mmCIF file of C-alpha atoms and ligand atoms in Angstrom:
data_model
loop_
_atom_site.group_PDB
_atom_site.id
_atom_site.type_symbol
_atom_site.label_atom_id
_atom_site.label_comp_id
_atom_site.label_asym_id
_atom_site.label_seq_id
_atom_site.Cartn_x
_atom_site.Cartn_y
_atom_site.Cartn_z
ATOM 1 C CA UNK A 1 5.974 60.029 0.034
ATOM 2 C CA UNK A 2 2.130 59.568 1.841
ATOM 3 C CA UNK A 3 2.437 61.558 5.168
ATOM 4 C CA UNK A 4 0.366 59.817 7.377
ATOM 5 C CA UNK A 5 1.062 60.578 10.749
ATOM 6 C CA UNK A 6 1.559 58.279 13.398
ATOM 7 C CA UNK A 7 -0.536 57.407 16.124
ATOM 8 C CA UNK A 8 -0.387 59.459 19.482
ATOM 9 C CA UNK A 9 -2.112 58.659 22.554
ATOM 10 C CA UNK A 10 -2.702 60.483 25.923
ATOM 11 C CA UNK A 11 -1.230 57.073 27.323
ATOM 12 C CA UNK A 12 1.712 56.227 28.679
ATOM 13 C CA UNK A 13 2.061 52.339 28.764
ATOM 14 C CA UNK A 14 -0.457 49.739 28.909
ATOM 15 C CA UNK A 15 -3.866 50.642 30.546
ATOM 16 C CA UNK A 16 -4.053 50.705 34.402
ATOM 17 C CA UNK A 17 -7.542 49.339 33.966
ATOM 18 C CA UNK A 18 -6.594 46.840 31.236
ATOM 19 C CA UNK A 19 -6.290 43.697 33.127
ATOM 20 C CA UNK A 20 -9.381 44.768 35.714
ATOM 21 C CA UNK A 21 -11.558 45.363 32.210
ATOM 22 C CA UNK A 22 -10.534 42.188 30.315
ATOM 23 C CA UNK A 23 -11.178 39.657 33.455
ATOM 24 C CA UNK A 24 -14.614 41.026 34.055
ATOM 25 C CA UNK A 25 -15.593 40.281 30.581
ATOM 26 C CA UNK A 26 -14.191 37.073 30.862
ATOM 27 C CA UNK A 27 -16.419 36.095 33.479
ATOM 28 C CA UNK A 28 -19.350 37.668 31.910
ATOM 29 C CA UNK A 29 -20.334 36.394 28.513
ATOM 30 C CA UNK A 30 -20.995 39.118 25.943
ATOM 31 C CA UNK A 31 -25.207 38.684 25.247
ATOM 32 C CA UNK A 32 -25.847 41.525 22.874
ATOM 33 C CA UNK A 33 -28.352 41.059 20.554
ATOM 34 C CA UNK A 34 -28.015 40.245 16.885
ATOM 35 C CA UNK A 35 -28.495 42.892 14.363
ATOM 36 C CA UNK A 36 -30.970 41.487 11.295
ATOM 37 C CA UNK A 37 -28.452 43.005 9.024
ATOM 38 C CA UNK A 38 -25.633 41.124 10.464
ATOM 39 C CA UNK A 39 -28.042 38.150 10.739
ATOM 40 C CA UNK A 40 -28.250 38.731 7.185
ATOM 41 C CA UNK A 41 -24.929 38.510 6.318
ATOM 42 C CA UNK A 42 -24.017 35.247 8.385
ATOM 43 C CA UNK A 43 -26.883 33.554 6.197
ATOM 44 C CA UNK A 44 -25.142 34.663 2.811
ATOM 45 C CA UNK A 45 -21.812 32.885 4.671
ATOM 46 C CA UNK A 46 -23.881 29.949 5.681
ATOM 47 C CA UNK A 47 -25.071 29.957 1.885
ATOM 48 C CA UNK A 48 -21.863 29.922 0.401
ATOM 49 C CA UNK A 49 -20.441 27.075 2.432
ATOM 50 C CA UNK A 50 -23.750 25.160 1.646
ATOM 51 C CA UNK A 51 -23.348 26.021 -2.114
ATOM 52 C CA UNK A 52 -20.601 24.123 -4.542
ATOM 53 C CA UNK A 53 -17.725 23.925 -3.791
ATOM 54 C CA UNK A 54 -19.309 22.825 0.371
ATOM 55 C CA UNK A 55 -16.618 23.204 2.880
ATOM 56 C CA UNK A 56 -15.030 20.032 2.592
ATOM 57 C CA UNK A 57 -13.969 21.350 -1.218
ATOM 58 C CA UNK A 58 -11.902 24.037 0.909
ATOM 59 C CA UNK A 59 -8.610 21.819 1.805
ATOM 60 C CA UNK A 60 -6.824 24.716 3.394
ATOM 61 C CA UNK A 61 -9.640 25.833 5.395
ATOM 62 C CA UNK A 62 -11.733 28.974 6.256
ATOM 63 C CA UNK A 63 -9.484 32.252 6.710
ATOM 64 C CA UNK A 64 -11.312 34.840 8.425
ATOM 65 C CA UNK A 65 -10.368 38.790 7.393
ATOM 66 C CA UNK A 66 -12.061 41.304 9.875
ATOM 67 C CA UNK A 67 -12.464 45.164 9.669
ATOM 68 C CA UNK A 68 -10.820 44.637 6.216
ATOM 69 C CA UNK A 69 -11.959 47.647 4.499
ATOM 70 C CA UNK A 70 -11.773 47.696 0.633
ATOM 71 C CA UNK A 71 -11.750 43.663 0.537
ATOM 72 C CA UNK A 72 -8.377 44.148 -0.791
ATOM 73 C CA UNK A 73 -6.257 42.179 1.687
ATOM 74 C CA UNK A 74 -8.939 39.382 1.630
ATOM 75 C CA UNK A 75 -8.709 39.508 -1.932
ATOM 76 C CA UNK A 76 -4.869 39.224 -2.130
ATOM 77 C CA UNK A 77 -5.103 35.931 0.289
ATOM 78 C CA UNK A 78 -7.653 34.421 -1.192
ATOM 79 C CA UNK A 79 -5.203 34.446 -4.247
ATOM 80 C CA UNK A 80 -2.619 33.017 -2.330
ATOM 81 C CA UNK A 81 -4.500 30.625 -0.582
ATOM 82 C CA UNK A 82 -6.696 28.986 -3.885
ATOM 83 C CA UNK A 83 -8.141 26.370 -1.669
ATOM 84 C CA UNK A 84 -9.007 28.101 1.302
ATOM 85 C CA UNK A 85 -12.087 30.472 1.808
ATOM 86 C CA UNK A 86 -11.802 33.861 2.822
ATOM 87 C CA UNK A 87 -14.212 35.587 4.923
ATOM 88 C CA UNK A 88 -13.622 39.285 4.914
ATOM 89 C CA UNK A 89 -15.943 41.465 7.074
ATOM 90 C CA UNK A 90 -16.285 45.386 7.509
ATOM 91 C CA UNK A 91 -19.047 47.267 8.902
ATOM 92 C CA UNK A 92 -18.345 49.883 6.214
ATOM 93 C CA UNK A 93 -20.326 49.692 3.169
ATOM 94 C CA UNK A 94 -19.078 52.811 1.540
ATOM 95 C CA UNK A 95 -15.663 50.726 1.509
ATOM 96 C CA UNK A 96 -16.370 47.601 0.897
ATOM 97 C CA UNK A 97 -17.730 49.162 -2.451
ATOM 98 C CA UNK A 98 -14.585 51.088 -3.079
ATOM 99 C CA UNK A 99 -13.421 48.266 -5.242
ATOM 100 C CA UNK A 100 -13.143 49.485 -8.632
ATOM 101 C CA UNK A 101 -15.531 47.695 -10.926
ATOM 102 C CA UNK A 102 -13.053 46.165 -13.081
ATOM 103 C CA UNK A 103 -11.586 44.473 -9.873
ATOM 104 C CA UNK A 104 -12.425 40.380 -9.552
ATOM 105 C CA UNK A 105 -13.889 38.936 -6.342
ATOM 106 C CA UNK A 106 -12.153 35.443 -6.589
ATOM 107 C CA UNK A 107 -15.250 32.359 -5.830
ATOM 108 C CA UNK A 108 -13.149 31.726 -2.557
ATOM 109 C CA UNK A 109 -13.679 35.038 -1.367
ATOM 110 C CA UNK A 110 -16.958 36.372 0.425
ATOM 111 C CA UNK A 111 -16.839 39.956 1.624
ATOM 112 C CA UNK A 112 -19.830 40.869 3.826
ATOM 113 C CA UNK A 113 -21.184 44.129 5.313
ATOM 114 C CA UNK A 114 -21.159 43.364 8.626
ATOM 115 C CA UNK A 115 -20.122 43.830 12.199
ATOM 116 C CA UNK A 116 -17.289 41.326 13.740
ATOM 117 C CA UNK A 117 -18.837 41.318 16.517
ATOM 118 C CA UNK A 118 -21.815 39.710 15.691
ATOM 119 C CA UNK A 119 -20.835 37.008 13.255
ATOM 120 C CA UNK A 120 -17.899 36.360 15.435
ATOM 121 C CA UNK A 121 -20.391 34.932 17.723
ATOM 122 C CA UNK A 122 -22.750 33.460 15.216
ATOM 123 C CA UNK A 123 -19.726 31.335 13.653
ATOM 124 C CA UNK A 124 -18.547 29.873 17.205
ATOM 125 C CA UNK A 125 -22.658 29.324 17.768
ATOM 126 C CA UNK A 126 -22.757 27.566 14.421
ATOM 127 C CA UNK A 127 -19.462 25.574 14.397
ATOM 128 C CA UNK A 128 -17.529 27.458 11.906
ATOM 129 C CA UNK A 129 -14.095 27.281 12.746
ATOM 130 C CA UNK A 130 -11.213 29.150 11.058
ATOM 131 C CA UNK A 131 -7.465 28.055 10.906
ATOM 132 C CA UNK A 132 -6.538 31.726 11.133
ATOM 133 C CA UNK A 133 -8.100 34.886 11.735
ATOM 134 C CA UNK A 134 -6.326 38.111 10.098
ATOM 135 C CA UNK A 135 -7.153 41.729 12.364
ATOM 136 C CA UNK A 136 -5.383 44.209 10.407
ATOM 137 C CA UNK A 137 -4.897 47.758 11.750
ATOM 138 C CA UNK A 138 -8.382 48.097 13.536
ATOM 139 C CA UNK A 139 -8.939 51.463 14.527
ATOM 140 C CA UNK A 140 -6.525 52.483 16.969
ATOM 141 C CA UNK A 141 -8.827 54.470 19.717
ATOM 142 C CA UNK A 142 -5.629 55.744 21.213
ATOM 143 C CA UNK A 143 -7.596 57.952 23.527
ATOM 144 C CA UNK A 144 -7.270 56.388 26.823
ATOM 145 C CA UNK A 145 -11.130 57.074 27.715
ATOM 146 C CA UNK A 146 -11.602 54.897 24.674
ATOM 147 C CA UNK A 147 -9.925 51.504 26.164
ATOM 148 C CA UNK A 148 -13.993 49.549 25.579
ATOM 149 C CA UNK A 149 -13.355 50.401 21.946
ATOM 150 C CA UNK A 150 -10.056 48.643 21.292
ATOM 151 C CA UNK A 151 -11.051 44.834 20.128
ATOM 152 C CA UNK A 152 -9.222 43.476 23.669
ATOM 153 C CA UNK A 153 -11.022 46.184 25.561
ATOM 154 C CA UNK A 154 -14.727 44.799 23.827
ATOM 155 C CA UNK A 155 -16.929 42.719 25.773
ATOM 156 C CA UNK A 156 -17.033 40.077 22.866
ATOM 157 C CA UNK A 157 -13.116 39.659 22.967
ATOM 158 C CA UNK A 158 -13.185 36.917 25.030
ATOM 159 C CA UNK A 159 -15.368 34.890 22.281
ATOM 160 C CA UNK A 160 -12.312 35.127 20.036
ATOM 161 C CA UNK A 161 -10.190 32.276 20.712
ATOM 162 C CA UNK A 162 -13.003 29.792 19.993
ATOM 163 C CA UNK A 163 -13.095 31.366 16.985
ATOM 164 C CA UNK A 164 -9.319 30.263 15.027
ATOM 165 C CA UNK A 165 -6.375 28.553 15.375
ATOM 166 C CA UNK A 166 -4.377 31.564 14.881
ATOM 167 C CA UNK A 167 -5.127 34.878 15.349
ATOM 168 C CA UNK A 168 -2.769 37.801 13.074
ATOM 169 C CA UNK A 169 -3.270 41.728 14.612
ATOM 170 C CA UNK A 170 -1.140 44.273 12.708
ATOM 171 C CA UNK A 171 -0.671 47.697 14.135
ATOM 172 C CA UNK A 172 1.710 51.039 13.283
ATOM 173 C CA UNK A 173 0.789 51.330 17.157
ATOM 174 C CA UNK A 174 2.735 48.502 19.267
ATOM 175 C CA UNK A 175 0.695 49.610 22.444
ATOM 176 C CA UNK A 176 -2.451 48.362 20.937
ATOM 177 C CA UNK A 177 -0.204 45.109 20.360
ATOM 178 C CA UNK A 178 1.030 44.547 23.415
ATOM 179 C CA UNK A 179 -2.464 45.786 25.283
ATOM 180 C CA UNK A 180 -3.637 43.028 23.377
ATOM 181 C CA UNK A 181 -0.842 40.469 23.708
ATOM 182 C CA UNK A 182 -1.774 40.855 27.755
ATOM 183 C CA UNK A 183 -5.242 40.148 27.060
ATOM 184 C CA UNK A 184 -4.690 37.069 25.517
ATOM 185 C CA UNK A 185 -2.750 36.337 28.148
ATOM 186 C CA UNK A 186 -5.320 36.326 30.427
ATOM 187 C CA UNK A 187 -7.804 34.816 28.629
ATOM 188 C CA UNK A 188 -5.573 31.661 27.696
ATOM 189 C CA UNK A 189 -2.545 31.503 29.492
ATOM 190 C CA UNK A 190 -0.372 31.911 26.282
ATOM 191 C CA UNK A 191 2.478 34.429 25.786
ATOM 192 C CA UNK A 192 2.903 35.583 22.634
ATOM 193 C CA UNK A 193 5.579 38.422 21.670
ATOM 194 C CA UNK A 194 4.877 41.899 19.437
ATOM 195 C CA UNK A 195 7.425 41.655 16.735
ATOM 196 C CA UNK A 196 7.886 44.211 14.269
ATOM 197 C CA UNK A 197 7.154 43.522 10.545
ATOM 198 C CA UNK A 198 9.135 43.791 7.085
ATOM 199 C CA UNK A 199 6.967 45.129 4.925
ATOM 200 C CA UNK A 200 7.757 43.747 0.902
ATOM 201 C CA UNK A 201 4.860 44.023 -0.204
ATOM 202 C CA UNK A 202 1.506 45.851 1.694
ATOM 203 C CA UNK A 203 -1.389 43.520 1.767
ATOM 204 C CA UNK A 204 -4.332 46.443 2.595
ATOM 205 C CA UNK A 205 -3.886 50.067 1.572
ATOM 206 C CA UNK A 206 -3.720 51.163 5.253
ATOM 207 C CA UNK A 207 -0.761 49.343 5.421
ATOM 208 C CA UNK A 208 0.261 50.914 2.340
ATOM 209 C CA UNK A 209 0.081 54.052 3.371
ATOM 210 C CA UNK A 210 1.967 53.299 6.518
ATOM 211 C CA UNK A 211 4.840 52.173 4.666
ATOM 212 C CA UNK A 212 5.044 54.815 2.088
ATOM 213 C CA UNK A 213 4.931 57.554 4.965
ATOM 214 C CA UNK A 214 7.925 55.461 6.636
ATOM 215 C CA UNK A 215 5.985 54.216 9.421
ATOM 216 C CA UNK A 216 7.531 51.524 12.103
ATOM 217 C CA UNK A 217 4.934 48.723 11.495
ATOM 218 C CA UNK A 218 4.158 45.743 14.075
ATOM 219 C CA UNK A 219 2.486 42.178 14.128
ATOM 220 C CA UNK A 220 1.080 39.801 16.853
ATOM 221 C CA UNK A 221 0.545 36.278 16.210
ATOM 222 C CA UNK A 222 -1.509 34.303 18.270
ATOM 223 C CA UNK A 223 -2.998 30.785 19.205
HETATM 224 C C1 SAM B 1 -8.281 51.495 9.965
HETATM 225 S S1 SAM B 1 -9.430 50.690 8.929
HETATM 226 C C2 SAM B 1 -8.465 49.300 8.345
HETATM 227 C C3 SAM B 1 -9.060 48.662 7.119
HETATM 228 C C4 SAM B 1 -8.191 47.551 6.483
HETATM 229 N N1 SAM B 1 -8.022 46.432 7.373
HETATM 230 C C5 SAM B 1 -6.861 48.091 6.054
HETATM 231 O O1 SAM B 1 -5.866 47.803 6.717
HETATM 232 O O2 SAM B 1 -6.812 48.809 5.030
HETATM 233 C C6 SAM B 1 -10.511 49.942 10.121
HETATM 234 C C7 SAM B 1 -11.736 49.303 9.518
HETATM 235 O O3 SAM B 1 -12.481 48.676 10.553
HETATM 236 C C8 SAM B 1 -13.847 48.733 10.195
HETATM 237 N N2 SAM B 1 -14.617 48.461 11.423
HETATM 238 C C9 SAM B 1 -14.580 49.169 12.583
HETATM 239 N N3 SAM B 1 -15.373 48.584 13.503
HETATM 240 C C10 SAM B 1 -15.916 47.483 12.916
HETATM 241 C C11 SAM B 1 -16.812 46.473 13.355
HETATM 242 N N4 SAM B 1 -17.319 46.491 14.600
HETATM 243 N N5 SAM B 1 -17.159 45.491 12.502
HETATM 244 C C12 SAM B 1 -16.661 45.492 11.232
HETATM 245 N N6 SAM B 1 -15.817 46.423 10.761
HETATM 246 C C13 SAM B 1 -15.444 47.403 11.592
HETATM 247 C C14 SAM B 1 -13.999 50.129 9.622
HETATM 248 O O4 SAM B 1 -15.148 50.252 8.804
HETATM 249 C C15 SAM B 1 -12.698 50.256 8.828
HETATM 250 O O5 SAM B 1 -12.868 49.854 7.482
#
């Protein structure tokens, strides 16, 4: 059995300055600019949907994988979703290239070396919509100084419901759910409930090792 340990925090409860934090960056649009190297990236996604098979050969859509790591959860959907293409992005290079050699990128797959936060912004800019968006176990940042670097606690958070249909966050830490659940709230209007999730079979290998060390894990879903 893994023994990964589970998350503790120095907070009890959602943030006191949660709500206070989120509004202001609603009403203040995130301006930061563009790395080139993210710039980079968006133009290899803007390539592939200009390249055979375009867009329109992508029935089910564009699914959207952020902070995904190895690639392997955008791997595993873009095997279960054969007509749909998966974007997978993580800033991580030394990761992304932890696929072993042998292991196939399917042609509806793209994984770029990236930050979220930028080509979250350059695929609303551009009109590249996503039917659903997949966050799975961001880093945590249970420290409560370190609210800013939780995804709902980000100045660009707001951009994100322009950005899919749906929106998937999986946690082993419900707080950073339900910190996030609020959030939405707020910027939307739309209640959506932390549930917690049956694992049968883990789709990245932090979820993996979760469930082999026993964890509790938890999923949001929301439009
Ligand atoms: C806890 S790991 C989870 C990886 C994968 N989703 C999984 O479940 O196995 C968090 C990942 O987020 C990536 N990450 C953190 N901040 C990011 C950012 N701003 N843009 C892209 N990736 C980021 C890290 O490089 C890391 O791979």
């Amino acid at each position: 059995m893994d023994n990964s340990k589970s998350v503790t925090s120095n907070q009890q409860g959602i943030h006191q300055r949660l709500t206070e934090t989120v509004n202001r960056h609603i009403q203040s649009a995130y301006k930061k600019p563009y790395q080139q190297h993210n710039i980079e990236a968006f133009g290899q996604l803007q390539q592939k949907l200009n390249s055979p098979p375009k867009a329109a050969q992508y029935p089910q859509g564009l699914i959207f994988d952020s902070c995904c790591g190895t690639g392997l959860s955008s791997i595993t959907l873009a095997e279960q979703n054969p007509n749909a293409l998966i974007v997978g992005v993580d800033q991580s290079f030394a990761r992304l290239n932890k696929n072993t050699p042998e292991q196939i990128i399917p042609d509806n797959c793209l994984l770029l070396q990236a930050n979220c936060e930028d080509i979250w912004r350059m695929c609303i800019e551009h009109k590249i919509h996503f039917e659903k968006h997949y966050i799975l176990y961001p880093n945590p940042w249970p420290k409560s100084s370190h609210l800013k670097r939780r995804w709902h606690g980000h100045p660009v958070f707001p951009v994100l419901k322009d950005l899919a249909k749906q929106t998937i966050v999986r946690s082993n830490w419900p707080l950073y759910l339900e910190e996030f659940a609020q959030s939405w709230c707020l910027l939307t209007d739309n209640q959506h409930r932390v549930k917690q999730l049956i694992i049968e079979k883990p789709l990245t290998l932090f979820e993996k090792k979760y469930w082999l060390s026993g964890q509790t894990l938890f999923e949001l879903v929301v439009e």
